[in-house]
mmCIF file of C-alpha atoms in Angstrom:
data_model
loop_
_atom_site.group_PDB
_atom_site.id
_atom_site.type_symbol
_atom_site.label_atom_id
_atom_site.label_comp_id
_atom_site.label_asym_id
_atom_site.label_seq_id
_atom_site.Cartn_x
_atom_site.Cartn_y
_atom_site.Cartn_z
ATOM 1 C CA VAL A 29 0.000 0.000 0.000
ATOM 2 C CA SER A 30 1.282 3.451 -0.904
ATOM 3 C CA GLU A 31 2.670 5.609 1.905
ATOM 4 C CA ARG A 32 0.853 8.657 0.550
ATOM 5 C CA PRO A 33 -2.924 8.730 0.289
ATOM 6 C CA LEU A 34 -4.192 8.502 -3.277
ATOM 7 C CA ARG A 35 -4.658 11.886 -4.909
ATOM 8 C CA LEU A 36 -8.361 11.378 -5.441
ATOM 9 C CA TRP A 37 -8.870 15.076 -6.053
ATOM 10 C CA LEU A 38 -7.449 14.347 -9.516
ATOM 11 C CA VAL A 39 -10.505 12.229 -10.301
ATOM 12 C CA VAL A 40 -12.805 15.011 -9.110
ATOM 13 C CA ALA A 41 -10.851 17.503 -11.241
ATOM 14 C CA GLY A 42 -11.163 15.203 -14.257
ATOM 15 C CA LEU A 43 -14.923 14.958 -13.780
ATOM 16 C CA LEU A 44 -15.210 18.723 -13.375
ATOM 17 C CA VAL A 45 -13.304 19.168 -16.641
ATOM 18 C CA THR A 46 -15.790 16.800 -18.299
ATOM 19 C CA TRP A 47 -18.777 18.756 -16.982
ATOM 20 C CA TRP A 48 -17.393 22.256 -17.468
ATOM 21 C CA SER A 49 -15.953 21.661 -20.922
ATOM 22 C CA ARG A 50 -19.484 20.591 -21.948
ATOM 23 C CA PHE A 51 -20.972 23.751 -20.473
ATOM 24 C CA PRO A 52 -21.127 26.032 -23.563
ATOM 25 C CA LEU A 53 -22.755 23.180 -25.471
ATOM 26 C CA SER A 54 -24.922 21.978 -22.641
ATOM 27 C CA ALA A 55 -26.193 25.395 -21.563
ATOM 28 C CA ARG A 56 -27.220 26.190 -25.132
ATOM 29 C CA GLY A 57 -28.531 22.655 -25.493
ATOM 30 C CA LEU A 58 -30.710 22.860 -22.400
ATOM 31 C CA LEU A 59 -32.355 26.010 -23.749
ATOM 32 C CA VAL A 60 -33.078 24.365 -27.105
ATOM 33 C CA ILE A 61 -34.490 21.323 -25.328
ATOM 34 C CA ARG A 62 -36.740 23.560 -23.212
ATOM 35 C CA ASP A 63 -37.994 25.415 -26.289
ATOM 36 C CA ARG A 64 -38.404 22.389 -28.542
ATOM 37 C CA PRO A 65 -39.719 19.509 -26.447
ATOM 38 C CA LEU A 66 -40.015 16.165 -28.158
ATOM 39 C CA VAL A 67 -42.459 13.420 -27.170
ATOM 40 C CA ASP A 68 -41.043 10.037 -27.952
ATOM 41 C CA PRO A 69 -42.523 6.629 -27.064
ATOM 42 C CA PHE A 70 -39.058 5.073 -26.702
ATOM 43 C CA PHE A 71 -37.997 6.909 -23.528
ATOM 44 C CA PRO A 72 -39.942 6.798 -20.232
ATOM 45 C CA ALA A 73 -41.688 10.130 -19.635
ATOM 46 C CA TRP A 74 -39.382 11.202 -16.779
ATOM 47 C CA LEU A 75 -36.354 10.681 -19.022
ATOM 48 C CA GLN A 76 -37.769 13.182 -21.531
ATOM 49 C CA ARG A 77 -38.254 15.947 -18.975
ATOM 50 C CA PHE A 78 -36.310 19.176 -19.252
ATOM 51 C CA ASP A 79 -35.980 19.596 -15.471
ATOM 52 C CA VAL A 80 -34.477 16.106 -15.087
ATOM 53 C CA ALA A 81 -31.810 16.898 -17.708
ATOM 54 C CA CYS A 82 -31.150 20.231 -16.023
ATOM 55 C CA ALA A 83 -30.732 18.674 -12.580
ATOM 56 C CA ALA A 84 -28.551 15.808 -13.848
ATOM 57 C CA TYR A 85 -26.264 18.262 -15.595
ATOM 58 C CA LEU A 86 -26.221 21.279 -13.311
ATOM 59 C CA VAL A 87 -26.205 19.666 -9.835
ATOM 60 C CA PRO A 88 -22.968 17.642 -10.288
ATOM 61 C CA GLY A 89 -21.477 20.512 -12.306
ATOM 62 C CA THR A 90 -21.894 22.881 -9.356
ATOM 63 C CA LEU A 91 -22.078 20.878 -6.112
ATOM 64 C CA GLY A 92 -19.457 18.474 -7.485
ATOM 65 C CA VAL A 93 -16.813 21.083 -6.624
ATOM 66 C CA LEU A 94 -17.389 20.165 -2.964
ATOM 67 C CA ALA A 95 -15.842 16.761 -3.691
ATOM 68 C CA LEU A 96 -12.456 18.477 -3.885
ATOM 69 C CA HIS A 97 -12.713 18.531 -0.084
ATOM 70 C CA PRO A 98 -11.735 15.112 1.325
ATOM 71 C CA ARG A 99 -14.716 14.968 3.709
ATOM 72 C CA LEU A 100 -17.244 15.422 0.915
ATOM 73 C CA ARG A 101 -15.457 13.296 -1.664
ATOM 74 C CA ALA A 102 -17.706 10.247 -1.566
ATOM 75 C CA GLN A 103 -20.896 12.312 -1.769
ATOM 76 C CA GLY A 104 -19.483 14.358 -4.638
ATOM 77 C CA LEU A 105 -18.351 11.302 -6.586
ATOM 78 C CA ALA A 106 -21.752 9.682 -6.011
ATOM 79 C CA LEU A 107 -23.377 12.838 -7.378
ATOM 80 C CA PHE A 108 -21.235 12.654 -10.532
ATOM 81 C CA ALA A 109 -22.077 8.949 -10.956
ATOM 82 C CA LEU A 110 -25.794 9.654 -10.547
ATOM 83 C CA GLY A 111 -25.700 12.620 -12.945
ATOM 84 C CA ALA A 112 -23.756 10.700 -15.593
ATOM 85 C CA GLY A 113 -26.027 7.670 -15.174
ATOM 86 C CA VAL A 114 -29.176 9.742 -15.725
ATOM 87 C CA LEU A 115 -27.748 11.751 -18.636
ATOM 88 C CA LEU A 116 -26.638 8.550 -20.320
ATOM 89 C CA VAL A 117 -30.251 7.354 -20.597
ATOM 90 C CA HIS A 118 -31.976 10.743 -20.959
ATOM 91 C CA GLN A 119 -33.540 11.564 -24.319
ATOM 92 C CA ALA A 120 -31.602 14.833 -24.554
ATOM 93 C CA ALA A 121 -28.113 13.562 -23.685
ATOM 94 C CA TYR A 122 -27.863 9.776 -24.206
ATOM 95 C CA ASN A 123 -25.691 10.289 -27.289
ATOM 96 C CA ASP A 124 -22.912 12.138 -25.448
ATOM 97 C CA ALA A 125 -19.981 9.759 -24.936
ATOM 98 C CA SER A 126 -18.581 12.075 -22.232
ATOM 99 C CA PHE A 127 -21.068 10.563 -19.807
ATOM 100 C CA VAL A 128 -19.973 6.987 -20.604
ATOM 101 C CA THR A 129 -16.440 7.743 -19.409
ATOM 102 C CA ALA A 130 -17.714 9.993 -16.594
ATOM 103 C CA LEU A 131 -19.907 7.209 -15.206
ATOM 104 C CA TRP A 132 -17.036 4.696 -15.094
ATOM 105 C CA THR A 133 -14.579 7.278 -13.760
ATOM 106 C CA SER A 134 -16.840 8.328 -10.904
ATOM 107 C CA LEU A 135 -17.606 4.700 -9.959
ATOM 108 C CA ILE A 136 -13.915 3.768 -9.989
ATOM 109 C CA GLY A 137 -13.229 6.952 -7.983
ATOM 110 C CA LEU A 138 -15.809 5.834 -5.420
ATOM 111 C CA TRP A 139 -14.239 2.391 -5.264
ATOM 112 C CA LEU A 140 -10.776 3.899 -4.682
ATOM 113 C CA TRP A 141 -12.206 6.164 -1.961
ATOM 114 C CA ARG A 142 -13.843 3.211 -0.242
ATOM 115 C CA ARG A 143 -10.653 1.133 -0.344
ATOM 116 C CA GLU A 144 -8.714 4.090 1.057
ATOM 117 C CA GLN A 145 -11.138 4.245 3.986
ATOM 118 C CA ARG A 146 -10.532 0.552 4.665
ATOM 119 C CA GLY A 147 -6.755 0.697 4.941
ATOM 120 C CA GLY A 148 -5.634 1.607 1.440
ATOM 121 C CA VAL A 149 -5.438 0.030 -1.964
ATOM 122 C CA PRO A 150 -2.173 -1.327 -3.410
ATOM 123 C CA PRO A 151 -1.263 0.991 -6.320
ATOM 124 C CA GLU A 152 -0.886 -2.052 -8.590
ATOM 125 C CA GLN A 153 -4.543 -2.936 -7.979
ATOM 126 C CA ALA A 154 -5.723 0.616 -8.623
ATOM 127 C CA ALA A 155 -3.659 0.511 -11.824
ATOM 128 C CA ALA A 156 -5.111 -2.869 -12.828
ATOM 129 C CA MET A 157 -8.683 -1.534 -12.487
ATOM 130 C CA THR A 158 -7.809 1.603 -14.489
ATOM 131 C CA GLN A 159 -6.057 -0.431 -17.179
ATOM 132 C CA LEU A 160 -9.087 -2.719 -17.464
ATOM 133 C CA PHE A 161 -11.404 0.284 -17.792
ATOM 134 C CA VAL A 162 -9.291 1.993 -20.474
ATOM 135 C CA GLY A 163 -8.767 -1.340 -22.239
ATOM 136 C CA VAL A 164 -12.507 -2.090 -22.431
ATOM 137 C CA LEU A 165 -13.183 1.501 -23.500
ATOM 138 C CA PHE A 166 -10.959 1.125 -26.545
ATOM 139 C CA LEU A 167 -11.933 -2.490 -27.193
ATOM 140 C CA GLY A 168 -15.542 -1.352 -27.679
ATOM 141 C CA GLY A 169 -14.391 1.433 -29.994
ATOM 142 C CA LEU A 170 -12.128 -0.889 -31.975
ATOM 143 C CA VAL A 171 -14.537 -3.789 -32.541
ATOM 144 C CA GLY A 172 -17.314 -1.459 -33.720
ATOM 145 C CA LYS A 173 -14.903 -0.101 -36.335
ATOM 146 C CA LEU A 174 -13.931 -3.485 -37.792
ATOM 147 C CA THR A 175 -16.067 -2.834 -40.840
ATOM 148 C CA PRO A 176 -15.079 -1.847 -44.412
ATOM 149 C CA GLY A 177 -15.841 1.868 -44.039
ATOM 150 C CA TYR A 178 -13.231 2.270 -41.316
ATOM 151 C CA LEU A 179 -10.712 -0.119 -42.871
ATOM 152 C CA ASP A 180 -10.692 1.918 -46.105
ATOM 153 C CA GLY A 181 -10.990 5.287 -44.326
ATOM 154 C CA SER A 182 -14.211 6.376 -46.051
ATOM 155 C CA VAL A 183 -16.071 6.950 -42.751
ATOM 156 C CA PHE A 184 -13.431 9.302 -41.328
ATOM 157 C CA PHE A 185 -13.163 10.976 -44.727
ATOM 158 C CA ASP A 186 -16.895 11.724 -44.733
ATOM 159 C CA ILE A 187 -17.082 12.702 -41.056
ATOM 160 C CA TYR A 188 -13.895 14.740 -40.726
ATOM 161 C CA PHE A 189 -11.702 15.215 -43.780
ATOM 162 C CA ARG A 190 -14.345 16.389 -46.227
ATOM 163 C CA ASP A 191 -15.471 19.576 -44.467
ATOM 164 C CA ARG A 192 -15.179 19.578 -40.665
ATOM 165 C CA ASP A 193 -13.660 22.736 -39.271
ATOM 166 C CA TYR A 194 -11.253 21.190 -36.753
ATOM 167 C CA LEU A 195 -7.579 22.160 -36.974
ATOM 168 C CA PRO A 196 -6.001 18.830 -38.084
ATOM 169 C CA PHE A 197 -8.526 18.443 -40.908
ATOM 170 C CA ARG A 198 -8.389 22.083 -41.940
ATOM 171 C CA LEU A 199 -4.614 21.745 -42.227
ATOM 172 C CA ALA A 200 -4.940 18.491 -44.162
ATOM 173 C CA ARG A 201 -7.328 20.147 -46.649
ATOM 174 C CA SER A 202 -5.021 23.112 -47.148
ATOM 175 C CA TRP A 203 -1.887 20.970 -47.603
ATOM 176 C CA LEU A 204 -3.188 18.066 -49.683
ATOM 177 C CA GLU A 205 -4.733 17.596 -53.117
ATOM 178 C CA PRO A 206 -8.169 15.895 -53.115
ATOM 179 C CA GLY A 207 -6.711 12.485 -54.084
ATOM 180 C CA ALA A 208 -4.026 12.679 -51.409
ATOM 181 C CA LEU A 209 -6.626 13.832 -48.881
ATOM 182 C CA ARG A 210 -8.602 10.641 -49.449
ATOM 183 C CA SER A 211 -5.416 8.569 -48.982
ATOM 184 C CA ALA A 212 -4.641 10.537 -45.806
ATOM 185 C CA ALA A 213 -8.078 9.548 -44.458
ATOM 186 C CA THR A 214 -7.217 5.880 -45.033
ATOM 187 C CA VAL A 215 -3.874 6.248 -43.223
ATOM 188 C CA TYR A 216 -5.582 8.189 -40.411
ATOM 189 C CA SER A 217 -8.304 5.553 -40.018
ATOM 190 C CA ARG A 218 -5.830 2.671 -39.888
ATOM 191 C CA PHE A 219 -3.643 4.626 -37.445
ATOM 192 C CA VAL A 220 -6.655 5.119 -35.158
ATOM 193 C CA LEU A 221 -7.471 1.401 -35.395
ATOM 194 C CA GLY A 222 -3.831 0.584 -34.524
ATOM 195 C CA VAL A 223 -3.811 2.878 -31.500
ATOM 196 C CA GLU A 224 -7.167 1.471 -30.343
ATOM 197 C CA LEU A 225 -5.892 -2.086 -30.760
ATOM 198 C CA SER A 226 -2.837 -1.270 -28.643
ATOM 199 C CA LEU A 227 -4.956 0.419 -25.977
ATOM 200 C CA ALA A 228 -7.453 -2.464 -25.979
ATOM 201 C CA THR A 229 -4.633 -4.761 -24.805
ATOM 202 C CA LEU A 230 -3.809 -2.425 -21.910
ATOM 203 C CA PRO A 231 -4.930 -4.859 -19.151
ATOM 204 C CA LEU A 232 -2.052 -7.125 -20.227
ATOM 205 C CA TRP A 233 0.636 -4.432 -19.952
ATOM 206 C CA PRO A 234 2.919 -3.754 -16.966
ATOM 207 C CA ALA A 235 1.312 -0.948 -14.971
ATOM 208 C CA ARG A 236 3.692 1.990 -15.493
ATOM 209 C CA LEU A 237 4.324 1.325 -19.150
ATOM 210 C CA GLY A 238 0.625 0.717 -19.822
ATOM 211 C CA LEU A 239 -0.596 3.802 -17.997
ATOM 212 C CA GLY A 240 2.075 5.969 -19.621
ATOM 213 C CA PHE A 241 1.006 4.722 -23.027
ATOM 214 C CA ALA A 242 -2.657 5.307 -22.127
ATOM 215 C CA VAL A 243 -1.892 8.956 -21.244
ATOM 216 C CA LEU A 244 -0.085 9.365 -24.556
ATOM 217 C CA GLY A 245 -2.889 7.658 -26.504
ATOM 218 C CA LEU A 246 -5.720 9.612 -24.846
ATOM 219 C CA CYS A 247 -3.960 12.955 -25.394
ATOM 220 C CA GLY A 248 -2.846 12.045 -28.919
ATOM 221 C CA LEU A 249 -6.302 10.989 -30.098
ATOM 222 C CA THR A 250 -7.763 14.239 -28.754
ATOM 223 C CA LEU A 251 -5.116 16.401 -30.456
ATOM 224 C CA LEU A 252 -5.547 14.534 -33.748
ATOM 225 C CA SER A 253 -9.324 14.663 -33.683
ATOM 226 C CA ASN A 254 -11.320 17.475 -32.108
ATOM 227 C CA PRO A 255 -11.230 19.537 -28.894
ATOM 228 C CA TYR A 256 -14.647 18.249 -27.771
ATOM 229 C CA LEU A 257 -12.961 14.924 -26.992
ATOM 230 C CA ILE A 258 -11.436 16.597 -23.907
ATOM 231 C CA SER A 259 -14.688 15.966 -22.069
ATOM 232 C CA VAL A 260 -14.517 12.268 -23.008
ATOM 233 C CA VAL A 261 -10.876 11.652 -22.070
ATOM 234 C CA ALA A 262 -10.590 13.857 -18.947
ATOM 235 C CA GLY A 263 -11.958 11.155 -16.607
ATOM 236 C CA PRO A 264 -9.817 8.209 -17.792
ATOM 237 C CA LEU A 265 -6.817 10.513 -18.031
ATOM 238 C CA SER A 266 -7.238 11.596 -14.392
ATOM 239 C CA LEU A 267 -7.346 7.943 -13.264
ATOM 240 C CA CYS A 268 -4.185 7.129 -15.233
ATOM 241 C CA VAL A 269 -2.310 10.106 -13.753
ATOM 242 C CA LEU A 270 -3.504 9.226 -10.229
ATOM 243 C CA CYS A 271 -2.272 5.635 -10.608
ATOM 244 C CA LEU A 272 1.079 6.693 -12.083
ATOM 245 C CA GLY A 273 1.584 8.976 -9.060
ATOM 246 C CA ALA A 274 0.652 6.195 -6.638
ATOM 247 C CA LEU A 275 3.040 3.755 -8.308
ATOM 248 C CA ARG A 276 5.892 6.263 -7.890
ATOM 249 C CA ALA A 277 5.194 6.918 -4.190
ATOM 250 C CA PRO A 278 7.149 4.832 -1.624
ATOM 251 C CA SER A 279 5.126 1.959 -0.156
ATOM 252 C CA ARG A 280 4.679 1.148 3.526
ATOM 253 C CA MET B 16 1.275 -10.636 -18.775
ATOM 254 C CA ARG B 17 2.224 -8.869 -15.552
ATOM 255 C CA GLY B 18 -0.862 -6.720 -15.992
ATOM 256 C CA LEU B 19 -3.069 -9.791 -16.170
ATOM 257 C CA ARG B 20 -1.517 -11.181 -12.960
ATOM 258 C CA GLN B 21 -2.311 -7.894 -11.200
ATOM 259 C CA LEU B 22 -5.856 -8.057 -12.509
ATOM 260 C CA LEU B 23 -6.291 -11.588 -11.143
ATOM 261 C CA ALA B 24 -4.821 -10.467 -7.806
ATOM 262 C CA LEU B 25 -7.350 -7.618 -7.761
ATOM 263 C CA ALA B 26 -10.208 -10.018 -8.496
ATOM 264 C CA ARG B 27 -9.090 -12.369 -5.698
ATOM 265 C CA ALA B 28 -8.742 -9.454 -3.276
ATOM 266 C CA ALA B 29 -12.188 -8.107 -4.194
ATOM 267 C CA ARG B 30 -13.737 -11.555 -3.666
ATOM 268 C CA THR B 31 -12.130 -12.274 -0.319
ATOM 269 C CA ALA B 32 -12.118 -8.756 1.188
ATOM 270 C CA ARG B 33 -15.877 -8.117 0.902
ATOM 271 C CA ASP B 34 -15.480 -5.473 -1.741
ATOM 272 C CA PRO B 35 -18.776 -5.638 -3.648
ATOM 273 C CA LEU B 36 -18.161 -2.390 -5.546
ATOM 274 C CA GLY B 37 -14.752 -3.582 -6.754
ATOM 275 C CA LEU B 38 -16.145 -6.982 -7.689
ATOM 276 C CA GLY B 39 -19.147 -5.394 -9.419
ATOM 277 C CA LEU B 40 -16.911 -3.066 -11.443
ATOM 278 C CA LEU B 41 -14.663 -5.950 -12.487
ATOM 279 C CA LEU B 42 -17.607 -8.108 -13.521
ATOM 280 C CA ALA B 43 -19.312 -5.261 -15.395
ATOM 281 C CA LEU B 44 -16.135 -4.310 -17.275
ATOM 282 C CA ALA B 45 -15.431 -7.969 -18.068
ATOM 283 C CA GLY B 46 -19.029 -8.384 -19.279
ATOM 284 C CA TYR B 47 -18.883 -5.362 -21.582
ATOM 285 C CA GLY B 48 -15.471 -6.532 -22.822
ATOM 286 C CA ALA B 49 -16.906 -9.972 -23.604
ATOM 287 C CA LEU B 50 -19.815 -8.346 -25.491
ATOM 288 C CA ALA B 51 -17.341 -6.343 -27.553
ATOM 289 C CA LEU B 52 -15.356 -9.467 -28.420
ATOM 290 C CA ALA B 53 -18.565 -11.307 -29.381
ATOM 291 C CA LEU B 54 -19.847 -8.546 -31.673
ATOM 292 C CA PRO B 55 -18.184 -9.618 -34.961
ATOM 293 C CA PHE B 56 -19.299 -13.247 -34.459
ATOM 294 C CA TRP B 57 -22.872 -12.805 -33.190
ATOM 295 C CA PRO B 58 -25.157 -11.303 -35.847
ATOM 296 C CA ALA B 59 -28.131 -10.925 -33.472
ATOM 297 C CA LEU B 60 -25.981 -8.823 -31.127
ATOM 298 C CA GLY B 61 -24.837 -6.704 -34.075
ATOM 299 C CA ARG B 62 -28.449 -6.136 -35.150
ATOM 300 C CA PHE B 63 -29.445 -5.170 -31.609
ATOM 301 C CA GLU B 64 -26.529 -2.780 -31.205
ATOM 302 C CA MET B 65 -27.259 -1.112 -34.539
ATOM 303 C CA ALA B 66 -30.943 -0.840 -33.630
ATOM 304 C CA ARG B 67 -29.779 0.870 -30.424
ATOM 305 C CA PHE B 68 -28.444 3.773 -32.492
ATOM 306 C CA HIS B 69 -31.886 4.031 -34.154
ATOM 307 C CA LEU B 70 -33.765 3.960 -30.814
ATOM 308 C CA ASP B 71 -35.316 0.703 -31.940
ATOM 309 C CA ALA B 72 -33.760 -1.671 -29.388
ATOM 310 C CA LYS B 73 -36.407 -2.888 -26.961
ATOM 311 C CA PRO B 74 -37.036 -3.257 -24.088
ATOM 312 C CA PHE B 75 -35.820 0.136 -22.902
ATOM 313 C CA ALA B 76 -34.167 -1.454 -19.837
ATOM 314 C CA LEU B 77 -31.891 -3.532 -22.074
ATOM 315 C CA TRP B 78 -31.062 -0.479 -24.189
ATOM 316 C CA ALA B 79 -30.231 1.389 -20.968
ATOM 317 C CA CYS B 80 -28.024 -1.467 -19.722
ATOM 318 C CA LEU B 81 -25.976 -1.170 -22.901
ATOM 319 C CA GLN B 82 -25.490 2.588 -22.625
ATOM 320 C CA PRO B 83 -22.328 2.313 -20.429
ATOM 321 C CA TYR B 84 -20.844 0.032 -23.123
ATOM 322 C CA PRO B 85 -18.234 2.007 -25.100
ATOM 323 C CA TRP B 86 -20.101 2.589 -28.373
ATOM 324 C CA MET B 87 -18.114 5.594 -29.624
ATOM 325 C CA TYR B 88 -17.633 5.697 -33.411
ATOM 326 C CA ASN B 89 -19.150 2.225 -33.787
ATOM 327 C CA PHE B 90 -20.450 1.087 -37.204
ATOM 328 C CA GLU B 91 -20.900 3.070 -40.415
ATOM 329 C CA ASN B 92 -23.807 5.431 -39.849
ATOM 330 C CA TRP B 93 -25.610 7.745 -42.263
ATOM 331 C CA VAL B 94 -28.622 9.963 -41.727
ATOM 332 C CA LEU B 95 -30.899 11.799 -44.108
ATOM 333 C CA VAL B 96 -33.490 14.372 -43.058
ATOM 334 C CA SER B 97 -36.260 15.148 -45.486
ATOM 335 C CA PRO B 98 -39.471 17.218 -45.368
ATOM 336 C CA THR B 99 -41.208 14.590 -47.513
ATOM 337 C CA PRO B 100 -41.261 10.789 -47.359
ATOM 338 C CA LEU B 101 -38.682 9.275 -49.671
ATOM 339 C CA GLY B 102 -40.199 5.846 -50.261
ATOM 340 C CA ALA B 103 -37.837 2.930 -50.729
ATOM 341 C CA VAL B 104 -34.479 4.388 -49.684
ATOM 342 C CA ALA B 105 -33.127 0.878 -49.069
ATOM 343 C CA GLU B 106 -33.014 0.120 -52.771
ATOM 344 C CA ALA B 107 -31.477 3.446 -53.783
ATOM 345 C CA PRO B 108 -27.662 3.498 -54.132
ATOM 346 C CA LEU B 109 -25.984 5.356 -51.265
ATOM 347 C CA GLY B 110 -24.608 8.097 -53.521
ATOM 348 C CA SER B 111 -27.969 8.813 -55.144
ATOM 349 C CA LEU B 112 -29.378 10.485 -52.007
ATOM 350 C CA PRO B 113 -27.798 13.197 -49.826
ATOM 351 C CA TRP B 114 -26.945 10.903 -46.890
ATOM 352 C CA ARG B 115 -24.728 12.488 -44.241
ATOM 353 C CA ALA B 116 -22.139 10.407 -42.360
ATOM 354 C CA ILE B 117 -22.498 10.568 -38.571
ATOM 355 C CA ASN B 118 -20.167 9.034 -35.997
ATOM 356 C CA HIS B 119 -22.722 7.281 -33.754
ATOM 357 C CA GLN B 120 -26.194 7.398 -32.183
ATOM 358 C CA SER B 121 -27.907 8.332 -35.446
ATOM 359 C CA ALA B 122 -31.261 9.283 -33.901
ATOM 360 C CA ARG B 123 -29.588 12.256 -32.250
ATOM 361 C CA ALA B 124 -30.252 14.077 -35.548
ATOM 362 C CA PHE B 125 -33.723 14.607 -34.022
ATOM 363 C CA THR B 126 -33.201 14.138 -30.277
ATOM 364 C CA TRP B 127 -30.060 16.126 -29.420
ATOM 365 C CA PHE B 128 -30.205 19.889 -29.180
ATOM 366 C CA GLU B 129 -28.149 20.420 -32.356
ATOM 367 C CA GLY B 130 -30.485 18.125 -34.249
ATOM 368 C CA ARG B 131 -33.585 19.757 -32.790
ATOM 369 C CA GLY B 132 -32.220 23.198 -33.655
ATOM 370 C CA ALA B 133 -31.278 22.247 -37.202
ATOM 371 C CA ASN B 134 -34.109 19.895 -38.104
ATOM 372 C CA LEU B 135 -37.129 20.634 -35.932
ATOM 373 C CA GLY B 136 -37.556 24.384 -36.359
ATOM 374 C CA GLY B 137 -40.872 25.813 -37.563
ATOM 375 C CA THR B 138 -43.869 23.567 -38.003
ATOM 376 C CA GLY B 139 -44.590 20.576 -40.208
ATOM 377 C CA THR B 140 -43.456 16.998 -40.619
ATOM 378 C CA ARG B 141 -39.816 15.894 -40.948
ATOM 379 C CA TYR B 142 -38.525 12.441 -41.813
ATOM 380 C CA LEU B 143 -35.285 11.053 -40.438
ATOM 381 C CA TYR B 144 -33.856 8.134 -42.393
ATOM 382 C CA MET B 145 -31.084 6.210 -40.615
ATOM 383 C CA ARG B 146 -28.811 3.720 -42.297
ATOM 384 C CA THR B 147 -26.262 1.727 -40.286
ATOM 385 C CA ARG B 148 -23.880 -0.907 -41.581
ATOM 386 C CA TYR B 149 -21.596 -3.286 -39.726
ATOM 387 C CA ARG B 150 -19.628 -5.728 -41.878
ATOM 388 C CA ASP B 151 -22.314 -7.489 -43.979
ATOM 389 C CA GLN B 152 -25.280 -6.337 -41.889
ATOM 390 C CA LEU B 153 -27.381 -3.330 -42.828
ATOM 391 C CA THR B 154 -30.110 -1.728 -40.706
ATOM 392 C CA LEU B 155 -32.491 0.971 -41.895
ATOM 393 C CA ARG B 156 -35.113 2.905 -39.991
ATOM 394 C CA CYS B 157 -37.251 5.944 -40.525
ATOM 395 C CA LEU B 158 -38.587 8.226 -37.770
ATOM 396 C CA ARG B 159 -41.111 10.955 -38.318
ATOM 397 C CA ALA B 160 -41.341 14.124 -36.249
ATOM 398 C CA ASP B 161 -44.591 16.042 -36.330
ATOM 399 C CA VAL B 162 -43.754 19.561 -35.187
ATOM 400 C CA LEU B 163 -46.863 21.352 -33.997
ATOM 401 C CA ASP B 164 -46.091 24.962 -33.238
ATOM 402 C CA PRO B 165 -43.862 24.252 -30.198
ATOM 403 C CA ALA B 166 -43.415 27.924 -29.282
ATOM 404 C CA GLY B 167 -46.934 29.178 -29.977
ATOM 405 C CA GLU B 168 -50.106 29.643 -27.974
ATOM 406 C CA GLY B 169 -51.265 26.316 -26.520
ATOM 407 C CA ALA B 170 -47.878 24.913 -27.443
ATOM 408 C CA ARG B 171 -47.599 21.176 -28.044
ATOM 409 C CA PRO B 172 -44.340 19.272 -28.135
ATOM 410 C CA ALA B 173 -43.163 17.671 -31.353
ATOM 411 C CA ALA B 174 -44.093 13.996 -31.562
ATOM 412 C CA LEU B 175 -41.557 11.417 -32.713
ATOM 413 C CA VAL B 176 -42.957 8.196 -34.202
ATOM 414 C CA PRO B 177 -41.777 5.478 -36.579
ATOM 415 C CA CYS B 178 -42.665 6.462 -40.151
ATOM 416 C CA ASP B 179 -45.024 3.504 -40.617
ATOM 417 C CA GLU B 180 -47.187 4.463 -37.594
ATOM 418 C CA ASP B 181 -50.129 6.843 -37.556
ATOM 419 C CA PRO B 182 -49.521 10.218 -35.894
#
């Protein structure tokens, strides 16, 4: 067990980054949802309500700050888990992948907190849980892409390279001829698949090497894609950094 | 394989040290991982997961259970929004209609705020065609939104129904 307590505030900070980096989108989104309600037989009525979406987004986004204080950490993390869980099945937010990673991050944060209260968690075990989480995260992404449109790059070409206004793709359009741009999309797609394959095997890696690679992969994919991914990677990234710190600390 | 040994040590510790949250997390992550590995080999699972993106996976509880599964950028997804019904889009070649590629959760073209802002303004009926492909499986669905003066006097919310159902 590590001599130093785990820096669980990192997990809270990661979750706050997820919530706050969504804010410009979510605040505007909540107003649109209020003004244009949609009745849909698929979702239960309470999961179509504007006030439920508001509470699930705004309560953890504000009161969650209290979890930076050690005494309120468990309550704050539970609030994030509840908010992410509701938003993940709410008609207005179910499609936001940020809440998939936020849900897992807050639950793993709660688990780490609980183990700390009961005498501490060996850093290797905290790392193993984090590696499993990041591994499954990328395994799901990888397997869903094992289809011709991703293998030949046409999906990424249509989604990003053709006209999306994010920096890497704007640069690619200004530097490359149309034919080369299409080839670049193929290389990009296969590179993403390669990185996801490597990250999917993370549970098999030694802890430090695996977590270091996960940090690199999470940051790299965000830089090479779009800034909105920050809200998706902030949670897993915070867990990786926490575990790397714990592995470096002297043990007792 | 050192990582795997640590994972097994964690599982043993969670089982013996009365750590239900740890054990639950391990089992849930292992379960979702197993589902991911099964996806290319289990056509029924593929159909269900694609239907999930079209809000056509029932019961709702099962759809909800699959929401924590990492579904980001899964499958090849296209959407097409039209003010008129398009008839048999399944038979039409992909390039013959203005399909738009979308990364995941195709029905968000109507449900998410960006989709509502772009596609559900004003009044009238809008059709959302969704086309999702995974390997040799193709799923199509059409949803219709009847927008009835959402901001006006006696405002009524827009109603979302499958295209083949009565309003």
